[in-house]
Coordinates of C-alpha atoms and ligand atoms in Angstrom, one line a residue:
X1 CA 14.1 21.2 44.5
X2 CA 13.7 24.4 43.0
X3 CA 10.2 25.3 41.4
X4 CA 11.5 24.4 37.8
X5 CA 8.5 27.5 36.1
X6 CA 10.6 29.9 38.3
X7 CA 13.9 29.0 36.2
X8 CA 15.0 30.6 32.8
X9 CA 15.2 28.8 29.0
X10 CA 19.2 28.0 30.0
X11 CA 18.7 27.1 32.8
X12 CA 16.0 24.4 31.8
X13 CA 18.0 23.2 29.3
X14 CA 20.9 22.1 30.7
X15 CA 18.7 20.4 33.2
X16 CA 17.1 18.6 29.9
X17 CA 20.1 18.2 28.2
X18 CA 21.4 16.5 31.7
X19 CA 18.4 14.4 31.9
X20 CA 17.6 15.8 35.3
X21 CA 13.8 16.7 34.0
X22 CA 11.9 15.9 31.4
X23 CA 10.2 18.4 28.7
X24 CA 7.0 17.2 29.8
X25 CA 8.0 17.8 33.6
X26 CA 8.4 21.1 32.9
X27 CA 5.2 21.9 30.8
X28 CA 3.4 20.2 33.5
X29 CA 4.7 22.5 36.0
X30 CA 4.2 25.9 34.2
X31 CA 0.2 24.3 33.9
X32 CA 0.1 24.2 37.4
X33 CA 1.7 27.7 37.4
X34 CA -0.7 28.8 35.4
X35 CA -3.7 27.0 37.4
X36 CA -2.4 28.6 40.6
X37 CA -2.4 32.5 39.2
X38 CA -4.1 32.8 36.3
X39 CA -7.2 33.7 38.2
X40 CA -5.8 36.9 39.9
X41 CA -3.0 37.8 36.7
X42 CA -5.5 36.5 33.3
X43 CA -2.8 36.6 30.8
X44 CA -4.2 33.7 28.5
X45 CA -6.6 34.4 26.3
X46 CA -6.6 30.9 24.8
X47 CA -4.2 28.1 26.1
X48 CA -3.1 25.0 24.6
X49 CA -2.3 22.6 26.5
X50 CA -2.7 19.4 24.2
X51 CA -0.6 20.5 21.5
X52 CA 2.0 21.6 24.5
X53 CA 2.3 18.4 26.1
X54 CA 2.3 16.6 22.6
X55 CA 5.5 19.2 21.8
X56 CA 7.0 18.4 24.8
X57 CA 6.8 14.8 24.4
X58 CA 8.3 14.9 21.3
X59 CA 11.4 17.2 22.5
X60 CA 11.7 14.3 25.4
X61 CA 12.1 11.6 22.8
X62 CA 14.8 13.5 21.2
X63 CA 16.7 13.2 24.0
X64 CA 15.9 9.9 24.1
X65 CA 17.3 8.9 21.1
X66 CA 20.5 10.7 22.1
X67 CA 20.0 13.8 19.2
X68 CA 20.6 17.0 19.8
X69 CA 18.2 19.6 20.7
X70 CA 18.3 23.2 20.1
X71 CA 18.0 25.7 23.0
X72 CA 14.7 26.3 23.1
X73 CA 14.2 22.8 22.4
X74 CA 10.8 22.0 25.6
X75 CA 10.8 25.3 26.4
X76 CA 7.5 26.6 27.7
X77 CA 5.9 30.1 26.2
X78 CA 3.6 32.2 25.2
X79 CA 2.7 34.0 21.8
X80 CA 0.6 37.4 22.0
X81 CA -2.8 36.6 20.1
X82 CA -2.3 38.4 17.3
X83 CA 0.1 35.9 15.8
X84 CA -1.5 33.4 13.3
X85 CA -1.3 30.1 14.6
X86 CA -2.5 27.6 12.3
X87 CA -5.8 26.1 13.6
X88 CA -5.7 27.9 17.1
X89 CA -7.9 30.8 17.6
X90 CA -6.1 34.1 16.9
X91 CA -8.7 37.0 18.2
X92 CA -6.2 40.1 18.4
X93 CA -8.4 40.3 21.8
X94 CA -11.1 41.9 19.9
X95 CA -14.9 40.8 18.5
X96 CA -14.1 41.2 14.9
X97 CA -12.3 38.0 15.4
X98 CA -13.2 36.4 18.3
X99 CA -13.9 33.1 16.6
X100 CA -10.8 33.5 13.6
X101 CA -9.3 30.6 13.3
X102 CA -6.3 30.7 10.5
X103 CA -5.6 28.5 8.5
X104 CA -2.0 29.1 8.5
X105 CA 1.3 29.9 11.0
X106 CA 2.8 32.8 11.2
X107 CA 6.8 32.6 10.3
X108 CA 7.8 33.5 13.9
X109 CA 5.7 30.6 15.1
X110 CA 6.7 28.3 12.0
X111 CA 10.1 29.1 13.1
X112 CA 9.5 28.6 17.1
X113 CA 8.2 25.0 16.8
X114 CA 10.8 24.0 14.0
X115 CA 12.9 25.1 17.2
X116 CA 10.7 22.4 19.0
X117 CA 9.5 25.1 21.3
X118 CA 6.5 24.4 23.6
X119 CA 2.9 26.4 23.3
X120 CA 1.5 27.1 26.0
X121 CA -1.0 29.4 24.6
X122 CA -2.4 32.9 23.1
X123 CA -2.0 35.6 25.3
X124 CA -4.1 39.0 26.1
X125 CA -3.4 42.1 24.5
X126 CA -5.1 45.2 23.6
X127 CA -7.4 45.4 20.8
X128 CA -5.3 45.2 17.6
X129 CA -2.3 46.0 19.5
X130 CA -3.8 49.5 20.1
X131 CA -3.4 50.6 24.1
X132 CA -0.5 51.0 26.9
X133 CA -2.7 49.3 29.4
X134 CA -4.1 46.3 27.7
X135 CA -7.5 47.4 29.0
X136 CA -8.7 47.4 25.5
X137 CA -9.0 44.3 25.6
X138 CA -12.3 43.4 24.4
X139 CA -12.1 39.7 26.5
X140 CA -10.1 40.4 30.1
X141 CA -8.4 42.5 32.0
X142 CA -4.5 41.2 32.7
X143 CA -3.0 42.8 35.8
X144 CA 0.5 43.3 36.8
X145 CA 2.1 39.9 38.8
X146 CA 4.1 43.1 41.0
X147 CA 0.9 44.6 42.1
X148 CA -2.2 43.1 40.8
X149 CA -4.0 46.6 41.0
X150 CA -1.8 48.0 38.3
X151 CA -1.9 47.7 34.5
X152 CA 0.7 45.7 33.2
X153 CA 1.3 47.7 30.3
X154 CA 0.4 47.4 26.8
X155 CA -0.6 46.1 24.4
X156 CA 1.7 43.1 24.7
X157 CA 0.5 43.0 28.5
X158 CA -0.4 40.0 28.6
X159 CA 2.9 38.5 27.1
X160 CA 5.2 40.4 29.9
X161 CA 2.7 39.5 32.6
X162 CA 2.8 35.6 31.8
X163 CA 6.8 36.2 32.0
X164 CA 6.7 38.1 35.2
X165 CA 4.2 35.9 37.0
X166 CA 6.3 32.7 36.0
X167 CA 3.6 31.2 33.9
X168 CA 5.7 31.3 30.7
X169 CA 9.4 31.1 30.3
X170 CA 9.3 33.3 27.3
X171 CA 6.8 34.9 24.7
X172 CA 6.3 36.8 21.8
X173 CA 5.6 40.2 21.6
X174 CA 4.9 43.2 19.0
X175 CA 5.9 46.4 18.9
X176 CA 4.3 49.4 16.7
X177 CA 5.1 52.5 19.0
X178 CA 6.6 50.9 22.5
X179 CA 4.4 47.5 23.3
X180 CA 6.8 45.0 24.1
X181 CA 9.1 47.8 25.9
X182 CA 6.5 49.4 27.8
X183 CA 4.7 46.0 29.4
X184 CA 8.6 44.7 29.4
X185 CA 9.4 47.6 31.6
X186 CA 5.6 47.9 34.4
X187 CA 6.5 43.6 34.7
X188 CA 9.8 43.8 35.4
X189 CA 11.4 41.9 32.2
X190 CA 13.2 42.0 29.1
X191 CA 11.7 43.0 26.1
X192 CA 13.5 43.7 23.0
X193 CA 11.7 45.6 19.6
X194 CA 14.3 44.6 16.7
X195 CA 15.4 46.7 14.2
X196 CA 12.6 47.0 11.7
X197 CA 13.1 44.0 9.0
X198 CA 14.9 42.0 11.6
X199 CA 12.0 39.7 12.2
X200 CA 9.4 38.6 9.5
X201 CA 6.1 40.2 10.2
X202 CA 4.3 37.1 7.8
X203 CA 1.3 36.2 10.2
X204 CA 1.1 38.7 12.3
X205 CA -2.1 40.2 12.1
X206 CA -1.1 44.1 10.3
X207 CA -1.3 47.3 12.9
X208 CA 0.8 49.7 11.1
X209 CA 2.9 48.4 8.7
X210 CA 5.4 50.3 8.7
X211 CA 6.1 49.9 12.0
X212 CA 5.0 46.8 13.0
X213 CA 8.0 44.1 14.1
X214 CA 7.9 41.2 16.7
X215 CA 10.1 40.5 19.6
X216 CA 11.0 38.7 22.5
X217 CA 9.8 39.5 26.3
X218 CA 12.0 37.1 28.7
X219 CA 13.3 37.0 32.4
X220 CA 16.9 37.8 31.2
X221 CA 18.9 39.0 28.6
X222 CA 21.0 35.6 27.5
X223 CA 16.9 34.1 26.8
X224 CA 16.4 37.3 25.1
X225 CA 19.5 36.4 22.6
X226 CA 17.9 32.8 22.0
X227 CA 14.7 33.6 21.1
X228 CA 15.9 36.0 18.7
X229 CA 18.1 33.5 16.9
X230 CA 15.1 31.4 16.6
X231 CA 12.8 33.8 14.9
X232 CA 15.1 36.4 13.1
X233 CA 16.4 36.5 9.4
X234 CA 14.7 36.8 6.1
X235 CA 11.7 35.5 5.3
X236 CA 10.5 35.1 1.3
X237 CA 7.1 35.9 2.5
X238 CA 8.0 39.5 4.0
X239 CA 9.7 41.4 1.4
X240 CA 10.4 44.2 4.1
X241 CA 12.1 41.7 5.4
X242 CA 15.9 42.1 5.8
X243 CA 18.4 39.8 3.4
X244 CA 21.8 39.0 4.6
X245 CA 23.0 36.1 7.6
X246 CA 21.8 36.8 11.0
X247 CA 24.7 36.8 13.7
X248 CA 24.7 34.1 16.2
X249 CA 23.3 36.7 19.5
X250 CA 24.5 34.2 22.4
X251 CA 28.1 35.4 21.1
X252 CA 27.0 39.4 22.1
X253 CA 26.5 38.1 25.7
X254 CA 30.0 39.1 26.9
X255 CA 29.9 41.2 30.6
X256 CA 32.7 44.3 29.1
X257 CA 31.4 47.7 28.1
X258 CA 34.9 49.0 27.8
X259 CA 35.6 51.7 25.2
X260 CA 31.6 51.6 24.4
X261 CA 30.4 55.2 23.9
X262 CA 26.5 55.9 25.7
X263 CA 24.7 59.2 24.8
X264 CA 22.2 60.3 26.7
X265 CA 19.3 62.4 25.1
X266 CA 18.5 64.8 27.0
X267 CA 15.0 65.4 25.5
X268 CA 14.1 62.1 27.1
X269 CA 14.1 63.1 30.6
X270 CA 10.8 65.2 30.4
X271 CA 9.2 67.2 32.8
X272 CA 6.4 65.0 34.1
X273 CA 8.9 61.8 34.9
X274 CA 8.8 60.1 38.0
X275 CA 11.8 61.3 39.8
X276 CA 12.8 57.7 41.1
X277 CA 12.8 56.3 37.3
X278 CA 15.3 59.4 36.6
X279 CA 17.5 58.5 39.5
X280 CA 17.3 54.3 38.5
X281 CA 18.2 55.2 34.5
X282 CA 21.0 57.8 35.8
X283 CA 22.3 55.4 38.2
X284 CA 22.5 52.9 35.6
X285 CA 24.4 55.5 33.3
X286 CA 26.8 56.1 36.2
X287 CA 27.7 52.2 36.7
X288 CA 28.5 51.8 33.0
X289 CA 30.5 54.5 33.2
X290 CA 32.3 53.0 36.0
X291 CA 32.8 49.9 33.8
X292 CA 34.9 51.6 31.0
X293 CA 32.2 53.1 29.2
X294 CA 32.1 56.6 27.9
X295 CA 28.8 58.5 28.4
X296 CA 28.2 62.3 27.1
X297 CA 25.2 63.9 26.4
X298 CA 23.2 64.5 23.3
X299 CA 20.7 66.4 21.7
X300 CA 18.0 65.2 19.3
X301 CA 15.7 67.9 18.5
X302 CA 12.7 66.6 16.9
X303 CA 11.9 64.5 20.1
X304 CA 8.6 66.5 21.0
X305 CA 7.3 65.5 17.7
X306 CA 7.2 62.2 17.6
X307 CA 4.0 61.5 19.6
X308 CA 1.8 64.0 17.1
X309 CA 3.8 62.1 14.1
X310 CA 2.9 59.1 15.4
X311 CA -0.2 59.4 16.0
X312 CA -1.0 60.2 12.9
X313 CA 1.1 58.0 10.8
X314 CA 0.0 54.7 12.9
X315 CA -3.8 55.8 12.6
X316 CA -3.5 55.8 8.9
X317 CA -1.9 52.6 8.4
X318 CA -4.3 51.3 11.1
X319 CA -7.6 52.6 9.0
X320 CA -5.9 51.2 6.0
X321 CA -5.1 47.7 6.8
X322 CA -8.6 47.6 9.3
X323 CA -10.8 48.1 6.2
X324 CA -10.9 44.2 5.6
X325 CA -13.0 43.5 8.2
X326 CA -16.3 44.2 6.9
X327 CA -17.9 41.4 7.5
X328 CA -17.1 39.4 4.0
X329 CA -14.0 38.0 3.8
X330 CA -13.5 37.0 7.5
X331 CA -14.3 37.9 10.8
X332 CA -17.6 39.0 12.8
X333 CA -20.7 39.7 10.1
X334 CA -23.8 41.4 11.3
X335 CA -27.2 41.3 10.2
X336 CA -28.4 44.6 7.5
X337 CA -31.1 45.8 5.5
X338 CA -28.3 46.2 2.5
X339 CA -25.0 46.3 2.1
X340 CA -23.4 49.9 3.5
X341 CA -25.8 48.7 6.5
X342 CA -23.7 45.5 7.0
X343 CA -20.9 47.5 6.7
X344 CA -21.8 49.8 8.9
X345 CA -23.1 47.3 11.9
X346 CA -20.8 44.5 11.6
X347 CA -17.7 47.5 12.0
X348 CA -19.7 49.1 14.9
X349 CA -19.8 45.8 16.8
X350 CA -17.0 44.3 15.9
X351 CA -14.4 47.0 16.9
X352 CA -14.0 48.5 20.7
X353 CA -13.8 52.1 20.7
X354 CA -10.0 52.8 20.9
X355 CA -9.8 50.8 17.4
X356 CA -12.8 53.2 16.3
X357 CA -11.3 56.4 17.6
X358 CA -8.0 55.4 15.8
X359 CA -10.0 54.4 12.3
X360 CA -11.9 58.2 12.5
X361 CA -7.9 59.8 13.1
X362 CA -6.7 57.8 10.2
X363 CA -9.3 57.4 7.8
X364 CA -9.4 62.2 8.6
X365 CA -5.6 61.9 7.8
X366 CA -5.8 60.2 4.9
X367 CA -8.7 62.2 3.4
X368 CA -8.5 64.4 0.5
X369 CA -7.6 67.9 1.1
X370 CA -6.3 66.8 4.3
X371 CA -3.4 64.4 3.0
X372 CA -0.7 66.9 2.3
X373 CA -1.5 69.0 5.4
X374 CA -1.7 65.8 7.9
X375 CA -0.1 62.4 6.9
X376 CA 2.3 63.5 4.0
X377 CA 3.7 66.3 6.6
X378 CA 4.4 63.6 9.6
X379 CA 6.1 61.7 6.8
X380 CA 8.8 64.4 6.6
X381 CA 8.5 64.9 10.5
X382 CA 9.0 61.4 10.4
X383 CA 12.6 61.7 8.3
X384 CA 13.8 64.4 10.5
X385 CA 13.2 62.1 13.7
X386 CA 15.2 59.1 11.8
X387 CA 17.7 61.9 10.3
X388 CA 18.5 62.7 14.5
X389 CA 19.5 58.9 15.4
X390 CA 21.7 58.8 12.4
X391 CA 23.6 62.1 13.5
X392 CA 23.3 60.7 17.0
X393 CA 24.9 57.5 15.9
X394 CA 27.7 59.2 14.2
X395 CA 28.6 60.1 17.8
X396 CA 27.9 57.2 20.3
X397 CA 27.0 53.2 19.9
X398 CA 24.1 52.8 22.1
X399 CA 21.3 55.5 23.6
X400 CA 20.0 55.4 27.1
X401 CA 17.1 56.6 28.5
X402 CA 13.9 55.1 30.5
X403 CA 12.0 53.5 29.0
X404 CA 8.3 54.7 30.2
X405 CA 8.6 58.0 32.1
X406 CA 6.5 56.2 35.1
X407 CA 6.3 53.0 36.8
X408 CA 3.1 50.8 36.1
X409 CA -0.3 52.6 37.0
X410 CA -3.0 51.6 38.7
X411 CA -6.1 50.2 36.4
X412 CA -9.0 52.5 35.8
X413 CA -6.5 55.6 36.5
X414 CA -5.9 56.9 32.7
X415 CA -9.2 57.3 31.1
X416 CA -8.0 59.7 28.5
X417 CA -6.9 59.0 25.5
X418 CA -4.4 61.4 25.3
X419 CA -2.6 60.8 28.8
X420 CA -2.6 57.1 27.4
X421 CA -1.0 58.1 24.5
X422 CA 1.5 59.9 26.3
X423 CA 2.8 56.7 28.1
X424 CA 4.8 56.2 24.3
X425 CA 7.0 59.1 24.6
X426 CA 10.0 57.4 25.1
X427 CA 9.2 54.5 23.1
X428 CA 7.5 55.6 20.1
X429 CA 10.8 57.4 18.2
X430 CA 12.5 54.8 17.9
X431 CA 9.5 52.9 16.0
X432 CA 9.5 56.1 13.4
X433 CA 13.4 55.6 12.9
X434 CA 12.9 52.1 12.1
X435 CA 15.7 51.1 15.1
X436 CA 16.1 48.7 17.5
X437 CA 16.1 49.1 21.5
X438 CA 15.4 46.9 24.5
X439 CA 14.2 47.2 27.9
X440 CA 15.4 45.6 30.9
X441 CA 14.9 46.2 34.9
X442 CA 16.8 48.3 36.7
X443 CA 15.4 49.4 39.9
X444 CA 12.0 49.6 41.6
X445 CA 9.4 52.3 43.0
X446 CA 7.5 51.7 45.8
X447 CA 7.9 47.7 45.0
X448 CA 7.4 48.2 41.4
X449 CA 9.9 47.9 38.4
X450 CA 11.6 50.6 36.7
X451 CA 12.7 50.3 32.8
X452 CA 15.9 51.4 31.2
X453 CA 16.0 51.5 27.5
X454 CA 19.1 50.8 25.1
X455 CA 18.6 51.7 22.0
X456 CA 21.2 51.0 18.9
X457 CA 21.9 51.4 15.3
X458 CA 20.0 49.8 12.6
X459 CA 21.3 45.8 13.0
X460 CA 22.6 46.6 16.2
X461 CA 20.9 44.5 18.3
X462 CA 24.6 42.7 18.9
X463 CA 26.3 46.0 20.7
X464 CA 22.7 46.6 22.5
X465 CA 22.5 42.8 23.9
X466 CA 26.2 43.3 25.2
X467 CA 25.0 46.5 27.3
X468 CA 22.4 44.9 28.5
X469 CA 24.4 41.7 29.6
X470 CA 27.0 43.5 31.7
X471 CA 24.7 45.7 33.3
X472 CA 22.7 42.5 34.1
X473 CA 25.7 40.6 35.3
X474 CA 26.5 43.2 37.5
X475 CA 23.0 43.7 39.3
X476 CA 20.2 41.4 40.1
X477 CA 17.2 42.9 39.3
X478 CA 16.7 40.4 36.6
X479 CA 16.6 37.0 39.7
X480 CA 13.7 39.0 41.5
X481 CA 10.5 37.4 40.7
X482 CA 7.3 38.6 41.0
X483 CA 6.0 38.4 44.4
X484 CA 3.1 36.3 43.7
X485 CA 1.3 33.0 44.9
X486 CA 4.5 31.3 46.6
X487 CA 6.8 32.9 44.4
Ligands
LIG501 N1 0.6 52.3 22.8 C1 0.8 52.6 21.4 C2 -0.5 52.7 20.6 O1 -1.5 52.5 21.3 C3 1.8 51.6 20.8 C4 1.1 50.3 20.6 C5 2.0 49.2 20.0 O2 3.2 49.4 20.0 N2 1.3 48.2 19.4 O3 -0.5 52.8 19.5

């Protein structure tokens, strides 16, 4: 019999809904996944495996009783830790809130276990979601299941790793400039970041607002399309969050490109790119092409800003929404003579120093006298990025281009800041424009994935999810696992 944490959330459902295995089978056997390479791959940060087995039992006497279940009905995964989950730890992997404990779900979580879901834990990310590597973490280093010297990307690194190394069926991710893409793409999965507003950001612990949105990360694209129609659709409790119905995104799984227009930037393929990811994304280009789609190439100009627009939008958001932690309302509290001392101390201990770096940038930004000249200046940067995807989408239906311009590195190699920073270049536009774009596998380097984006119109998840399906269906990157343990 097949090792069932090596199968996907269809598959393991119509092996429930056949009564072949039970829920609890299954979370049983992602545990022993888990305690067979956790040790070497550390994606968990917290894992809970009471309330997982309690889940799964109560999935299995569904069945039972003969009801239906939905899809990800005893499904196994994992939620990156800076989701609130109501009286679970939720530590954003940093010291400020090592010991938070919420007192309430986020939506996405809400809506997960209403799906009767299984939670298998909080997984390892950067600090506050800021990093490409998630060595900011301030708990553990997670390595990549491909190559346990590399990173596996960041911040939702932990989230892709647990997918890649079979030790969660799906999870959560989020996204502010490329961190469920990037990881998605060094581990060798599918990560999708939805068009802003798709998915409620209630809960999740605040980055940079206007940026911010939560995703899937999953071993193919048909689980990618069921976890989003568990979490997506408005949500009272978001107001940014988009009215209207929410398609069904199993129906967008249909293996035709035919008549599909594909542009390719050509400011995405940088000087500085691997060569083999060029080739991979190029060779992808050329096999949709092959299947009746119709590729030309594009031009969107204000490309080479979006990494200096970024990083200074993100950073003022970040010092904005980071001031709460001051050791009164929640969170780590230090010791101080008086108040601006407590401040001071409880901020300087509590926060790693890419969270403190990124406060200074935004906090400088933001300043006055600086304002007009810095953050109100990337604002209209960031309208003339958004202003080249509409004129691009007035052209084509879907973008293609890689998604990280390297494979995964090894840990320890980017010290810089700025060389880190520059692992967003591909990802990071799409954040500014607000749209929405997914990564998937499609080729390898030296025995390490390679990551093609697809990026589509505002809401068009649909037309992305059908690219992504036929080029799957056609290749097979997405049935190589992670060679790992006995995988
Ligand atoms: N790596 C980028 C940053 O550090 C993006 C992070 C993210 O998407 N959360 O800001």
């Amino acid at each position: 019999m097949v090792d069932l944490f090596k199968l996907t959330a269809h598959e393991l459902h119509e092996r429930l809904v056949n009564k072949d295995v039970s829920a609890v089978e299954i979370t049983k056997a992602l545990f022993n996944r888990i305690d067979a390479v956790e040790q070497d791959v550390r994606c968990y940060i917290t894992q809970t495996r009471e309330l997982a087995l309690a889940q799964a039992q109560a999935t299995d006497e569904k069945i039972q009783r003969g009801d239906e279940i939905s899809p990800l009905a005893g499904i196994p995964g994992a939620i990156k830790d800076n989701m609130c989950t109501k009286g679970i730890k939720t530590t954003c992997a940093s010291k400020m809130l090592e010991h938070f404990v919420p007192p309430y779900d986020a939506t996405v979580v809400e809506r997960l276990a209403d799906a009767n879901a299984v939670f298998l834990g909080k997984t390892n990310m950067d600090e506050f979601a800021m990093g490409s590597s998630t060595e900011n973490s301030a708990f553990m280093q997670t390595r990549n299941p491909w190559n346990l010297e590399t990173v596996p990307g960041g911040s939702s690194g932990g989230s892709a790793a647990a997918v890649a190394a079979s030790t969660a069926i799906w999870s959560l991710g989020s996204d502010t400039g490329g961190s469920i893409r990037q990881p998605a793409s060094f581990c060798g999965t599918v990560g999708l970041k939805p068009t802003y507003g798709r998915v409620s950001r209630f809960g999740l612990v605040a980055f940079a607002s206007s940026l911010d949105q939560i995703g899937p990360i999953t071993k193919d694209v048909t689980d990618c399309a069921l976890v989003m129609n568990a979490i997506s659709g408005h949500d009272l409790k978001d107001s940014t969050s988009i009215p209207g119905n929410v398609p069904d995104f199993t129906k967008s799984l249909v293996n035709d490109v035919k008549g599909l227009k594909i542009g390719l930037p050509r400011e995405y393929f940088v000087a500085g790119m691997n060569p083999e990811v060029e080739k991979a994304v190029r060779n992808a280009v050329a096999q949709l092409e092959k299947m009746g789609a119709q590729c030309l190439e594009i031009s969107m100009p204000h490309t080479e800003y979006a990494l200096t627009t970024y990083y200074i939008i993100a950073p003022a958001e970040a010092s904005s929404n980071l001031a709460r932690y001051d050791g009164v309302g929640f969170g780590h509290r230090a010791q101080g003579e008086d108040i601006v001392s407590m401040y001071k101390k409880t901020r300087s201990e509590g926060f790693g120093p890419e969270v403190q770096r990124r406060i200074v940038l935004g906090t400088y930004a933001l300043s006055s006298g600086y304002y007009d000249a810095y953050y109100l200046k990337a604002l209209k940067v960031r309208t003339l990025i958004k202003q080249d995807f509409d004129k691009a989408f007035e052209k084509v239906d879907v973008l293609l281009t890689p998604t990280s311009p390297t494979p995964a590195f090894k840990a320890g190699d980017i010290s810089d800041p700025l060389s880190m920073y520059l692992q967003d270049v591909c990802t990071l536009p799409i954040n500014l424009a607000g749209v929405p774009a997914l990564s998937m596998p499609c080729g390898y380097v030296d025995g390490l994935p390679i990551g093609l984006q697809i990026i589509g119109k505002p809401l068009g998840e649909e037309t992305i999810l059908r690219v992504a399906y036929t080029f799957e269906q056609n290749n097979d990157y997405y049935k190589c696992l992670a060679p790992l343990g006995e995988v």
